[in-house]
Every structure is written in structure tokens, then in C-alpha cells.
Amino acid sequence: AVQAELAGEDSAAAAGKDVVSVAVRRVKDLIEKCGPDFLPMRAFVEQFEGGLHMNRVRVLTRFLEAFLDAEEPFACSASFEDAIMLLRSRYRGDANAVVHYAHAHSRLARRSALVLKMLDEVNARDATDAAPCLDAVRRLMKLESASRAGYKEVSYRAGYKE
């Protein structure tokens, strides 16, 4: 039976289908047949929906969004103090979140260098085919127009990718 499954996956790959996508579909079907006890596995399996390519795209997108979540308040504020006030109003009662974002912003140069490498990966993997990744790249493009020179290279590179 296992040999037949493997042969089926090999023929799917030969037909141009992603083997991982075929396997995900089969596992999801099994989860549905086995009942609610196996539903927690569904979230794990869905990470690979669309194959390994889409999983890579989702991971890259999450990293870009984390950078944006930290930097957009600073990019859109006239000063560091204004950004802190914005974060304080956004995260009332959670001083740790404000400190976390301020600390992340203090490392803008290092984080921007990492984002530039991620943008190279986004381009190499054609990740902007996925709408969430394209949205994140567009948000990166807007950083320069909203702010000072600290985001210029990231914004330029994001614009170059689209």
C-alpha cells in the first residue's frame, strides 16, 4: 500500500504537480475521515498548503510584516517621541510591547540589512505572486515616502522587486 502511495506521488510530480501539495491534500482527507480528534493536526498540515514554495513565501512574508509592524510607527511619525506616544496609545497597559518596538527600532540598520536579503529571496522565489507577500512589499515601498532616510534603501529595493 505504501509503495502504491509513493508511486502515486511520483506520478503527480511527473505530471507537474507539487508532491507536497498532493501529500497535504491526502493528509487533509484522512483527517476529515478520522474525525474531530485529528483536527488539531489540520493547522500543521495547512502550513504546507500550496507546497514548499508557498510555505517559504508565508515565512518570508511573516518576517517582512514583523519588520513593518515595528517600523511603520517610527516611519510615519515626525519624531521618535511621537512614535513612542503612538505606540503607548496603541498598546495601553503593555509597556513591554512599547519597549520591544523601541528596541527593535534602535537596531534599524541591522534589521534593514536583513530585510534587504529577504527582498532578494522574495525576488528569487517569485514570492510576490502571493497576495500577502505583495502587500508587505508594497508597505515597504511606502516607508520612504512616509519618513526620513533610514528606510530609503529598503523602500527602493522593495520598489525594484515589484
mmCIF file with all atom_site columns, N, CA and C in Angstrom, residues 56-94:
data_model
loop_
_atom_site.group_PDB
_atom_site.id
_atom_site.type_symbol
_atom_site.label_atom_id
_atom_site.label_alt_id
_atom_site.label_comp_id
_atom_site.label_asym_id
_atom_site.label_entity_id
_atom_site.label_seq_id
_atom_site.pdbx_PDB_ins_code
_atom_site.Cartn_x
_atom_site.Cartn_y
_atom_site.Cartn_z
_atom_site.occupancy
_atom_site.B_iso_or_equiv
_atom_site.pdbx_formal_charge
_atom_site.auth_seq_id
_atom_site.auth_comp_id
_atom_site.auth_asym_id
_atom_site.auth_atom_id
_atom_site.pdbx_PDB_model_num
ATOM 1   N N  . ARG A 1 56 ? 7.518  28.695 2.095  1.00 0.00 ? 56 ARG A N  1
ATOM 2   C CA . ARG A 1 56 ? 8.616  29.668 2.100  1.00 0.00 ? 56 ARG A CA 1
ATOM 3   C C  . ARG A 1 56 ? 8.087  31.096 1.986  1.00 0.00 ? 56 ARG A C  1
ATOM 4   N N  . VAL A 1 57 ? 7.124  31.274 1.110  1.00 0.00 ? 57 VAL A N  1
ATOM 5   C CA . VAL A 1 57 ? 6.542  32.606 0.909  1.00 0.00 ? 57 VAL A CA 1
ATOM 6   C C  . VAL A 1 57 ? 5.887  33.094 2.197  1.00 0.00 ? 57 VAL A C  1
ATOM 7   N N  . ARG A 1 58 ? 5.154  32.220 2.875  1.00 0.00 ? 58 ARG A N  1
ATOM 8   C CA . ARG A 1 58 ? 4.500  32.614 4.129  1.00 0.00 ? 58 ARG A CA 1
ATOM 9   C C  . ARG A 1 58 ? 5.523  32.994 5.190  1.00 0.00 ? 58 ARG A C  1
ATOM 10  N N  . VAL A 1 59 ? 6.616  32.252 5.278  1.00 0.00 ? 59 VAL A N  1
ATOM 11  C CA . VAL A 1 59 ? 7.657  32.564 6.270  1.00 0.00 ? 59 VAL A CA 1
ATOM 12  C C  . VAL A 1 59 ? 8.300  33.916 5.940  1.00 0.00 ? 59 VAL A C  1
ATOM 13  N N  . LEU A 1 60 ? 8.675  34.137 4.691  1.00 0.00 ? 60 LEU A N  1
ATOM 14  C CA . LEU A 1 60 ? 9.263  35.419 4.290  1.00 0.00 ? 60 LEU A CA 1
ATOM 15  C C  . LEU A 1 60 ? 8.289  36.571 4.565  1.00 0.00 ? 60 LEU A C  1
ATOM 16  N N  . THR A 1 61 ? 7.029  36.351 4.260  1.00 0.00 ? 61 THR A N  1
ATOM 17  C CA . THR A 1 61 ? 6.020  37.394 4.475  1.00 0.00 ? 61 THR A CA 1
ATOM 18  C C  . THR A 1 61 ? 5.893  37.733 5.956  1.00 0.00 ? 61 THR A C  1
ATOM 19  N N  . ARG A 1 62 ? 5.892  36.711 6.811  1.00 0.00 ? 62 ARG A N  1
ATOM 20  C CA . ARG A 1 62 ? 5.795  36.977 8.255  1.00 0.00 ? 62 ARG A CA 1
ATOM 21  C C  . ARG A 1 62 ? 6.971  37.811 8.747  1.00 0.00 ? 62 ARG A C  1
ATOM 22  N N  . PHE A 1 63 ? 8.167  37.530 8.266  1.00 0.00 ? 63 PHE A N  1
ATOM 23  C CA . PHE A 1 63 ? 9.335  38.320 8.664  1.00 0.00 ? 63 PHE A CA 1
ATOM 24  C C  . PHE A 1 63 ? 9.216  39.768 8.189  1.00 0.00 ? 63 PHE A C  1
ATOM 25  N N  . LEU A 1 64 ? 8.796  39.958 6.954  1.00 0.00 ? 64 LEU A N  1
ATOM 26  C CA . LEU A 1 64 ? 8.626  41.318 6.436  1.00 0.00 ? 64 LEU A CA 1
ATOM 27  C C  . LEU A 1 64 ? 7.559  42.069 7.234  1.00 0.00 ? 64 LEU A C  1
ATOM 28  N N  . GLU A 1 65 ? 6.460  41.385 7.560  1.00 0.00 ? 65 GLU A N  1
ATOM 29  C CA . GLU A 1 65 ? 5.392  42.024 8.328  1.00 0.00 ? 65 GLU A CA 1
ATOM 30  C C  . GLU A 1 65 ? 5.848  42.380 9.745  1.00 0.00 ? 65 GLU A C  1
ATOM 31  N N  . ALA A 1 66 ? 6.687  41.540 10.344 1.00 0.00 ? 66 ALA A N  1
ATOM 32  C CA . ALA A 1 66 ? 7.207  41.851 11.681 1.00 0.00 ? 66 ALA A CA 1
ATOM 33  C C  . ALA A 1 66 ? 8.078  43.110 11.626 1.00 0.00 ? 66 ALA A C  1
ATOM 34  N N  . PHE A 1 67 ? 8.902  43.228 10.597 1.00 0.00 ? 67 PHE A N  1
ATOM 35  C CA . PHE A 1 67 ? 9.708  44.437 10.413 1.00 0.00 ? 67 PHE A CA 1
ATOM 36  C C  . PHE A 1 67 ? 8.802  45.657 10.260 1.00 0.00 ? 67 PHE A C  1
ATOM 37  N N  . LEU A 1 68 ? 7.790  45.531 9.428  1.00 0.00 ? 68 LEU A N  1
ATOM 38  C CA . LEU A 1 68 ? 6.873  46.640 9.188  1.00 0.00 ? 68 LEU A CA 1
ATOM 39  C C  . LEU A 1 68 ? 6.101  47.033 10.446 1.00 0.00 ? 68 LEU A C  1
ATOM 40  N N  . ASP A 1 69 ? 5.649  46.052 11.198 1.00 0.00 ? 69 ASP A N  1
ATOM 41  C CA . ASP A 1 69 ? 4.912  46.347 12.428 1.00 0.00 ? 69 ASP A CA 1
ATOM 42  C C  . ASP A 1 69 ? 5.755  47.171 13.388 1.00 0.00 ? 69 ASP A C  1
ATOM 43  N N  . ALA A 1 70 ? 7.049  46.890 13.409 1.00 0.00 ? 70 ALA A N  1
ATOM 44  C CA . ALA A 1 70 ? 7.941  47.635 14.300 1.00 0.00 ? 70 ALA A CA 1
ATOM 45  C C  . ALA A 1 70 ? 8.298  49.003 13.730 1.00 0.00 ? 70 ALA A C  1
ATOM 46  N N  . GLU A 1 71 ? 8.452  49.107 12.438 1.00 0.00 ? 71 GLU A N  1
ATOM 47  C CA . GLU A 1 71 ? 8.986  50.341 11.851 1.00 0.00 ? 71 GLU A CA 1
ATOM 48  C C  . GLU A 1 71 ? 7.946  51.339 11.368 1.00 0.00 ? 71 GLU A C  1
ATOM 49  N N  . GLU A 1 72 ? 6.773  50.906 10.998 1.00 0.00 ? 72 GLU A N  1
ATOM 50  C CA . GLU A 1 72 ? 5.783  51.852 10.479 1.00 0.00 ? 72 GLU A CA 1
ATOM 51  C C  . GLU A 1 72 ? 5.436  52.976 11.471 1.00 0.00 ? 72 GLU A C  1
ATOM 52  N N  . PRO A 1 73 ? 5.292  52.693 12.767 1.00 0.00 ? 73 PRO A N  1
ATOM 53  C CA . PRO A 1 73 ? 5.019  53.816 13.680 1.00 0.00 ? 73 PRO A CA 1
ATOM 54  C C  . PRO A 1 73 ? 6.134  54.867 13.678 1.00 0.00 ? 73 PRO A C  1
ATOM 55  N N  . PHE A 1 74 ? 7.374  54.431 13.533 1.00 0.00 ? 74 PHE A N  1
ATOM 56  C CA . PHE A 1 74 ? 8.505  55.365 13.507 1.00 0.00 ? 74 PHE A CA 1
ATOM 57  C C  . PHE A 1 74 ? 8.593  56.082 12.166 1.00 0.00 ? 74 PHE A C  1
ATOM 58  N N  . ALA A 1 75 ? 8.289  55.360 11.093 1.00 0.00 ? 75 ALA A N  1
ATOM 59  C CA . ALA A 1 75 ? 8.362  55.955 9.756  1.00 0.00 ? 75 ALA A CA 1
ATOM 60  C C  . ALA A 1 75 ? 7.297  57.027 9.558  1.00 0.00 ? 75 ALA A C  1
ATOM 61  N N  . CYS A 1 76 ? 6.147  56.846 10.179 1.00 0.00 ? 76 CYS A N  1
ATOM 62  C CA . CYS A 1 76 ? 5.027  57.774 9.970  1.00 0.00 ? 76 CYS A CA 1
ATOM 63  C C  . CYS A 1 76 ? 4.960  58.880 11.010 1.00 0.00 ? 76 CYS A C  1
ATOM 64  N N  . SER A 1 77 ? 5.875  58.897 11.939 1.00 0.00 ? 77 SER A N  1
ATOM 65  C CA . SER A 1 77 ? 5.865  59.916 12.991 1.00 0.00 ? 77 SER A CA 1
ATOM 66  C C  . SER A 1 77 ? 6.940  60.962 12.717 1.00 0.00 ? 77 SER A C  1
ATOM 67  N N  . ALA A 1 78 ? 6.668  62.170 13.163 1.00 0.00 ? 78 ALA A N  1
ATOM 68  C CA . ALA A 1 78 ? 7.613  63.265 12.947 1.00 0.00 ? 78 ALA A CA 1
ATOM 69  C C  . ALA A 1 78 ? 8.871  63.113 13.790 1.00 0.00 ? 78 ALA A C  1
ATOM 70  N N  . SER A 1 79 ? 8.738  62.452 14.942 1.00 0.00 ? 79 SER A N  1
ATOM 71  C CA . SER A 1 79 ? 9.897  62.290 15.820 1.00 0.00 ? 79 SER A CA 1
ATOM 72  C C  . SER A 1 79 ? 9.805  60.957 16.549 1.00 0.00 ? 79 SER A C  1
ATOM 73  N N  . PHE A 1 80 ? 10.904 60.593 17.173 1.00 0.00 ? 80 PHE A N  1
ATOM 74  C CA . PHE A 1 80 ? 10.951 59.369 17.973 1.00 0.00 ? 80 PHE A CA 1
ATOM 75  C C  . PHE A 1 80 ? 9.918  59.441 19.094 1.00 0.00 ? 80 PHE A C  1
ATOM 76  N N  . GLU A 1 81 ? 9.813  60.605 19.728 1.00 0.00 ? 81 GLU A N  1
ATOM 77  C CA . GLU A 1 81 ? 8.871  60.776 20.836 1.00 0.00 ? 81 GLU A CA 1
ATOM 78  C C  . GLU A 1 81 ? 7.429  60.585 20.367 1.00 0.00 ? 81 GLU A C  1
ATOM 79  N N  . ASP A 1 82 ? 7.114  61.111 19.181 1.00 0.00 ? 82 ASP A N  1
ATOM 80  C CA . ASP A 1 82 ? 5.764  60.938 18.633 1.00 0.00 ? 82 ASP A CA 1
ATOM 81  C C  . ASP A 1 82 ? 5.464  59.461 18.376 1.00 0.00 ? 82 ASP A C  1
ATOM 82  N N  . ALA A 1 83 ? 6.466  58.735 17.882 1.00 0.00 ? 83 ALA A N  1
ATOM 83  C CA . ALA A 1 83 ? 6.284  57.306 17.635 1.00 0.00 ? 83 ALA A CA 1
ATOM 84  C C  . ALA A 1 83 ? 6.042  56.559 18.946 1.00 0.00 ? 83 ALA A C  1
ATOM 85  N N  . ILE A 1 84 ? 6.780  56.926 19.982 1.00 0.00 ? 84 ILE A N  1
ATOM 86  C CA . ILE A 1 84 ? 6.592  56.283 21.290 1.00 0.00 ? 84 ILE A CA 1
ATOM 87  C C  . ILE A 1 84 ? 5.190  56.575 21.817 1.00 0.00 ? 84 ILE A C  1
ATOM 88  N N  . MET A 1 85 ? 4.730  57.800 21.650 1.00 0.00 ? 85 MET A N  1
ATOM 89  C CA . MET A 1 85 ? 3.371  58.156 22.094 1.00 0.00 ? 85 MET A CA 1
ATOM 90  C C  . MET A 1 85 ? 2.321  57.351 21.314 1.00 0.00 ? 85 MET A C  1
ATOM 91  N N  . LEU A 1 86 ? 2.538  57.188 20.023 1.00 0.00 ? 86 LEU A N  1
ATOM 92  C CA . LEU A 1 86 ? 1.630  56.379 19.211 1.00 0.00 ? 86 LEU A CA 1
ATOM 93  C C  . LEU A 1 86 ? 1.605  54.936 19.704 1.00 0.00 ? 86 LEU A C  1
ATOM 94  N N  . LEU A 1 87 ? 2.786  54.385 19.962 1.00 0.00 ? 87 LEU A N  1
ATOM 95  C CA . LEU A 1 87 ? 2.864  53.011 20.469 1.00 0.00 ? 87 LEU A CA 1
ATOM 96  C C  . LEU A 1 87 ? 2.218  52.886 21.849 1.00 0.00 ? 87 LEU A C  1
ATOM 97  N N  . ARG A 1 88 ? 2.423  53.880 22.694 1.00 0.00 ? 88 ARG A N  1
ATOM 98  C CA . ARG A 1 88 ? 1.813  53.845 24.031 1.00 0.00 ? 88 ARG A CA 1
ATOM 99  C C  . ARG A 1 88 ? 0.291  53.842 23.938 1.00 0.00 ? 88 ARG A C  1
ATOM 100 N N  . SER A 1 89 ? -0.250 54.619 23.008 1.00 0.00 ? 89 SER A N  1
ATOM 101 C CA . SER A 1 89 ? -1.712 54.629 22.867 1.00 0.00 ? 89 SER A CA 1
ATOM 102 C C  . SER A 1 89 ? -2.216 53.335 22.228 1.00 0.00 ? 89 SER A C  1
ATOM 103 N N  . ARG A 1 90 ? -1.426 52.762 21.343 1.00 0.00 ? 90 ARG A N  1
ATOM 104 C CA . ARG A 1 90 ? -1.805 51.506 20.685 1.00 0.00 ? 90 ARG A CA 1
ATOM 105 C C  . ARG A 1 90 ? -1.732 50.323 21.641 1.00 0.00 ? 90 ARG A C  1
ATOM 106 N N  . TYR A 1 91 ? -0.744 50.324 22.527 1.00 0.00 ? 91 TYR A N  1
ATOM 107 C CA . TYR A 1 91 ? -0.525 49.193 23.443 1.00 0.00 ? 91 TYR A CA 1
ATOM 108 C C  . TYR A 1 91 ? -0.719 49.635 24.890 1.00 0.00 ? 91 TYR A C  1
ATOM 109 N N  . ARG A 1 92 ? -1.851 50.207 25.189 1.00 0.00 ? 92 ARG A N  1
ATOM 110 C CA . ARG A 1 92 ? -2.143 50.639 26.558 1.00 0.00 ? 92 ARG A CA 1
ATOM 111 C C  . ARG A 1 92 ? -2.026 49.468 27.507 1.00 0.00 ? 92 ARG A C  1
ATOM 112 N N  . GLY A 1 93 ? -1.325 49.712 28.592 1.00 0.00 ? 93 GLY A N  1
ATOM 113 C CA . GLY A 1 93 ? -1.173 48.670 29.597 1.00 0.00 ? 93 GLY A CA 1
ATOM 114 C C  . GLY A 1 93 ? -0.111 47.635 29.269 1.00 0.00 ? 93 GLY A C  1
ATOM 115 N N  . ASP A 1 94 ? 0.541  47.759 28.144 1.00 0.00 ? 94 ASP A N  1
ATOM 116 C CA . ASP A 1 94 ? 1.575  46.795 27.763 1.00 0.00 ? 94 ASP A CA 1
ATOM 117 C C  . ASP A 1 94 ? 2.874  47.538 27.456 1.00 0.00 ? 94 ASP A C  1
#
